[in-house]
Amino acid sequence: MSEAPESPAPSRRTLLCGAAAVLAAGGTVAVTGCSSTSAGSDSAAKTPVDLGPASGVPVGGGTVFREKKIVVTQPAEGQYKAFSAKCTHAGCVVDQVKNQKIQCPCHGSLFGITDGAVLDGPAPTPLPAYDVVVEGGNLKVTPR
Ligand code: FES
């Protein structure tokens, strides 16, 4: 009666998400549609996350890695910044970076791409900053 087809297969999902990130590097700003493991950020708080090619993040803009709840920006060429993509107002995931602002779709909060500071909206505090490095052309982000 119970076939238990529940196999998490995280490596397959990781590959699919990676493929999406590679496709995104071809010119699309946002990466969406990946569902990652349901492990909360609490348990893996200090583990570096590989987000794929840094070339996918536009200069003067950014890329939202929705499935990872991370947004990476590049305010100036070669200068990468990473933040939690979880809005500090009510917890929505920011959905895009436009006009050098990180935008939350829920109630309109705007955050700066350089420091995650609140530029507008009901969000009470900046987006938490994460550590980001580029290794072998790939972004590695570590939540603080
Ligand atoms: S949850 Fe982002 S503005 Fe309300």
PDB file of C-alpha atoms and ligand atoms in Angstrom:
ATOM      1  CA  MET A   1       0.000   0.000   0.000  1.00  0.00           C
ATOM      2  CA  SER A   2       2.763   2.416   0.785  1.00  0.00           C
ATOM      3  CA  GLU A   3       5.103   2.742  -2.144  1.00  0.00           C
ATOM      4  CA  ALA A   4       6.875   5.661  -0.509  1.00  0.00           C
ATOM      5  CA  PRO A   5       8.074   7.322  -3.714  1.00  0.00           C
ATOM      6  CA  GLU A   6       9.517  10.062  -1.593  1.00  0.00           C
ATOM      7  CA  SER A   7      13.141  10.236  -2.641  1.00  0.00           C
ATOM      8  CA  PRO A   8      14.504  13.727  -2.185  1.00  0.00           C
ATOM      9  CA  ALA A   9      17.203  13.379  -4.882  1.00  0.00           C
ATOM     10  CA  PRO A  10      18.832  16.686  -3.985  1.00  0.00           C
ATOM     11  CA  SER A  11      21.635  16.205  -6.492  1.00  0.00           C
ATOM     12  CA  ARG A  12      19.200  16.122  -9.394  1.00  0.00           C
ATOM     13  CA  ARG A  13      17.543  19.295  -8.183  1.00  0.00           C
ATOM     14  CA  THR A  14      20.886  20.931  -7.689  1.00  0.00           C
ATOM     15  CA  LEU A  15      21.799  20.082 -11.268  1.00  0.00           C
ATOM     16  CA  LEU A  16      18.549  21.501 -12.559  1.00  0.00           C
ATOM     17  CA  CYS A  17      19.002  24.687 -10.598  1.00  0.00           C
ATOM     18  CA  GLY A  18      22.575  24.930 -11.826  1.00  0.00           C
ATOM     19  CA  ALA A  19      21.371  24.533 -15.382  1.00  0.00           C
ATOM     20  CA  ALA A  20      18.883  27.330 -14.838  1.00  0.00           C
ATOM     21  CA  ALA A  21      21.653  29.535 -13.497  1.00  0.00           C
ATOM     22  CA  VAL A  22      23.782  28.803 -16.555  1.00  0.00           C
ATOM     23  CA  LEU A  23      20.885  29.647 -18.830  1.00  0.00           C
ATOM     24  CA  ALA A  24      20.344  32.821 -16.862  1.00  0.00           C
ATOM     25  CA  ALA A  25      23.948  33.771 -17.452  1.00  0.00           C
ATOM     26  CA  GLY A  26      23.071  34.051 -21.110  1.00  0.00           C
ATOM     27  CA  GLY A  27      21.285  37.324 -20.565  1.00  0.00           C
ATOM     28  CA  THR A  28      18.353  36.906 -18.242  1.00  0.00           C
ATOM     29  CA  VAL A  29      18.506  38.766 -14.978  1.00  0.00           C
ATOM     30  CA  ALA A  30      16.432  36.622 -12.686  1.00  0.00           C
ATOM     31  CA  VAL A  31      16.722  32.953 -11.902  1.00  0.00           C
ATOM     32  CA  THR A  32      13.505  31.349 -10.833  1.00  0.00           C
ATOM     33  CA  GLY A  33      11.708  28.075 -10.793  1.00  0.00           C
ATOM     34  CA  CYS A  34      14.068  25.957  -8.757  1.00  0.00           C
ATOM     35  CA  SER A  35      12.817  24.295  -5.666  1.00  0.00           C
ATOM     36  CA  SER A  36      15.671  23.411  -3.435  1.00  0.00           C
ATOM     37  CA  THR A  37      15.780  21.177  -0.470  1.00  0.00           C
ATOM     38  CA  SER A  38      13.557  22.235   2.340  1.00  0.00           C
ATOM     39  CA  ALA A  39      16.434  22.500   4.768  1.00  0.00           C
ATOM     40  CA  GLY A  40      16.051  25.764   6.581  1.00  0.00           C
ATOM     41  CA  SER A  41      18.797  28.319   6.534  1.00  0.00           C
ATOM     42  CA  ASP A  42      19.163  27.749  10.258  1.00  0.00           C
ATOM     43  CA  SER A  43      20.822  24.364   9.929  1.00  0.00           C
ATOM     44  CA  ALA A  44      23.182  25.328   7.106  1.00  0.00           C
ATOM     45  CA  ALA A  45      23.792  28.907   8.121  1.00  0.00           C
ATOM     46  CA  LYS A  46      27.546  28.897   7.534  1.00  0.00           C
ATOM     47  CA  THR A  47      27.809  26.623   4.523  1.00  0.00           C
ATOM     48  CA  PRO A  48      28.970  28.361   1.328  1.00  0.00           C
ATOM     49  CA  VAL A  49      26.403  28.220  -1.434  1.00  0.00           C
ATOM     50  CA  ASP A  50      27.597  27.881  -5.034  1.00  0.00           C
ATOM     51  CA  LEU A  51      25.428  30.100  -7.198  1.00  0.00           C
ATOM     52  CA  GLY A  52      27.119  29.447 -10.510  1.00  0.00           C
ATOM     53  CA  PRO A  53      28.802  31.844 -12.918  1.00  0.00           C
ATOM     54  CA  ALA A  54      29.430  35.354 -11.631  1.00  0.00           C
ATOM     55  CA  SER A  55      29.001  36.546 -15.206  1.00  0.00           C
ATOM     56  CA  GLY A  56      25.241  36.095 -14.758  1.00  0.00           C
ATOM     57  CA  VAL A  57      25.096  39.108 -12.453  1.00  0.00           C
ATOM     58  CA  PRO A  58      24.896  42.338 -14.455  1.00  0.00           C
ATOM     59  CA  VAL A  59      27.071  45.323 -13.594  1.00  0.00           C
ATOM     60  CA  GLY A  60      24.890  47.949 -11.928  1.00  0.00           C
ATOM     61  CA  GLY A  61      22.227  45.355 -11.222  1.00  0.00           C
ATOM     62  CA  GLY A  62      21.771  41.995  -9.647  1.00  0.00           C
ATOM     63  CA  THR A  63      20.332  38.527  -9.772  1.00  0.00           C
ATOM     64  CA  VAL A  64      17.801  37.002  -7.423  1.00  0.00           C
ATOM     65  CA  PHE A  65      18.459  33.353  -6.608  1.00  0.00           C
ATOM     66  CA  ARG A  66      14.934  32.771  -5.416  1.00  0.00           C
ATOM     67  CA  GLU A  67      15.341  29.129  -4.532  1.00  0.00           C
ATOM     68  CA  LYS A  68      18.299  29.981  -2.311  1.00  0.00           C
ATOM     69  CA  LYS A  69      16.726  33.168  -0.973  1.00  0.00           C
ATOM     70  CA  ILE A  70      19.855  35.085  -1.902  1.00  0.00           C
ATOM     71  CA  VAL A  71      20.289  38.179  -4.045  1.00  0.00           C
ATOM     72  CA  VAL A  72      23.695  39.010  -5.523  1.00  0.00           C
ATOM     73  CA  THR A  73      24.458  42.440  -6.922  1.00  0.00           C
ATOM     74  CA  GLN A  74      27.372  43.966  -8.777  1.00  0.00           C
ATOM     75  CA  PRO A  75      27.310  47.721  -8.030  1.00  0.00           C
ATOM     76  CA  ALA A  76      30.579  48.196  -9.920  1.00  0.00           C
ATOM     77  CA  GLU A  77      32.449  45.858 -12.221  1.00  0.00           C
ATOM     78  CA  GLY A  78      34.029  43.057 -10.222  1.00  0.00           C
ATOM     79  CA  GLN A  79      32.472  44.253  -6.951  1.00  0.00           C
ATOM     80  CA  TYR A  80      29.938  41.684  -5.807  1.00  0.00           C
ATOM     81  CA  LYS A  81      27.559  42.011  -2.879  1.00  0.00           C
ATOM     82  CA  ALA A  82      25.211  39.404  -1.492  1.00  0.00           C
ATOM     83  CA  PHE A  83      22.198  39.730   0.737  1.00  0.00           C
ATOM     84  CA  SER A  84      19.364  37.699   2.100  1.00  0.00           C
ATOM     85  CA  ALA A  85      16.538  37.899  -0.427  1.00  0.00           C
ATOM     86  CA  LYS A  86      13.987  37.694   2.373  1.00  0.00           C
ATOM     87  CA  CYS A  87      12.352  41.067   2.831  1.00  0.00           C
ATOM     88  CA  THR A  88      12.672  42.426   6.349  1.00  0.00           C
ATOM     89  CA  HIS A  89       9.076  43.640   6.299  1.00  0.00           C
ATOM     90  CA  ALA A  90       6.981  40.472   6.154  1.00  0.00           C
ATOM     91  CA  GLY A  91       9.333  37.894   4.731  1.00  0.00           C
ATOM     92  CA  CYS A  92       8.498  37.876   1.030  1.00  0.00           C
ATOM     93  CA  VAL A  93      11.351  36.988  -1.286  1.00  0.00           C
ATOM     94  CA  VAL A  94      12.488  39.971  -3.336  1.00  0.00           C
ATOM     95  CA  ASP A  95      11.847  39.354  -7.013  1.00  0.00           C
ATOM     96  CA  GLN A  96      14.046  41.615  -9.084  1.00  0.00           C
ATOM     97  CA  VAL A  97      16.794  44.175  -9.252  1.00  0.00           C
ATOM     98  CA  LYS A  98      15.855  47.159 -11.350  1.00  0.00           C
ATOM     99  CA  ASN A  99      17.159  50.709 -11.586  1.00  0.00           C
ATOM    100  CA  GLN A 100      19.872  49.796  -9.096  1.00  0.00           C
ATOM    101  CA  LYS A 101      17.283  48.822  -6.486  1.00  0.00           C
ATOM    102  CA  ILE A 102      16.347  45.447  -5.051  1.00  0.00           C
ATOM    103  CA  GLN A 103      12.565  45.248  -5.176  1.00  0.00           C
ATOM    104  CA  CYS A 104      10.082  43.415  -2.992  1.00  0.00           C
ATOM    105  CA  PRO A 105       6.865  42.550  -4.836  1.00  0.00           C
ATOM    106  CA  CYS A 106       4.640  42.315  -1.770  1.00  0.00           C
ATOM    107  CA  HIS A 107       4.451  45.865  -0.436  1.00  0.00           C
ATOM    108  CA  GLY A 108       6.971  47.744  -2.541  1.00  0.00           C
ATOM    109  CA  SER A 109      10.035  47.961  -0.344  1.00  0.00           C
ATOM    110  CA  LEU A 110      13.202  48.960  -2.170  1.00  0.00           C
ATOM    111  CA  PHE A 111      16.750  48.176  -1.066  1.00  0.00           C
ATOM    112  CA  GLY A 112      20.085  49.498  -2.248  1.00  0.00           C
ATOM    113  CA  ILE A 113      22.305  47.221  -4.299  1.00  0.00           C
ATOM    114  CA  THR A 114      25.460  48.378  -2.538  1.00  0.00           C
ATOM    115  CA  ASP A 115      24.507  47.837   1.081  1.00  0.00           C
ATOM    116  CA  GLY A 116      20.974  46.439   1.157  1.00  0.00           C
ATOM    117  CA  ALA A 117      19.778  49.610   2.883  1.00  0.00           C
ATOM    118  CA  VAL A 118      16.089  50.437   2.894  1.00  0.00           C
ATOM    119  CA  LEU A 119      15.432  53.042   0.192  1.00  0.00           C
ATOM    120  CA  ASP A 120      11.651  52.957   0.335  1.00  0.00           C
ATOM    121  CA  GLY A 121       8.704  51.007   1.610  1.00  0.00           C
ATOM    122  CA  PRO A 122       7.608  49.492   4.846  1.00  0.00           C
ATOM    123  CA  ALA A 123      10.714  47.357   5.419  1.00  0.00           C
ATOM    124  CA  PRO A 124      12.136  48.374   8.806  1.00  0.00           C
ATOM    125  CA  THR A 125      15.727  47.243   8.367  1.00  0.00           C
ATOM    126  CA  PRO A 126      18.256  46.548   5.573  1.00  0.00           C
ATOM    127  CA  LEU A 127      18.573  43.164   3.941  1.00  0.00           C
ATOM    128  CA  PRO A 128      21.135  41.145   5.920  1.00  0.00           C
ATOM    129  CA  ALA A 129      24.478  41.075   4.127  1.00  0.00           C
ATOM    130  CA  TYR A 130      26.201  37.811   3.261  1.00  0.00           C
ATOM    131  CA  ASP A 131      29.803  37.102   2.402  1.00  0.00           C
ATOM    132  CA  VAL A 132      30.472  36.551  -1.306  1.00  0.00           C
ATOM    133  CA  VAL A 133      33.583  35.532  -3.198  1.00  0.00           C
ATOM    134  CA  VAL A 134      34.250  34.506  -6.781  1.00  0.00           C
ATOM    135  CA  GLU A 135      36.150  31.256  -7.121  1.00  0.00           C
ATOM    136  CA  GLY A 136      36.919  29.915 -10.572  1.00  0.00           C
ATOM    137  CA  GLY A 137      34.356  32.304 -11.999  1.00  0.00           C
ATOM    138  CA  ASN A 138      31.604  31.057  -9.717  1.00  0.00           C
ATOM    139  CA  LEU A 139      29.852  32.894  -6.935  1.00  0.00           C
ATOM    140  CA  LYS A 140      30.218  31.411  -3.474  1.00  0.00           C
ATOM    141  CA  VAL A 141      27.974  32.998  -0.912  1.00  0.00           C
ATOM    142  CA  THR A 142      28.105  32.351   2.795  1.00  0.00           C
ATOM    143  CA  PRO A 143      25.295  33.517   5.026  1.00  0.00           C
ATOM    144  CA  ARG A 144      26.600  35.207   8.155  1.00  0.00           C
TER     145      ARG A 144
HETATM  146  S1  FES B   1       7.211  41.833   2.599  1.00  0.00           S
HETATM  147 FE1  FES B   1       8.515  43.104   1.400  1.00  0.00          FE
HETATM  148  S2  FES B   1       7.547  45.002   1.455  1.00  0.00           S
HETATM  149 FE2  FES B   1       6.267  43.778   2.687  1.00  0.00          FE
END
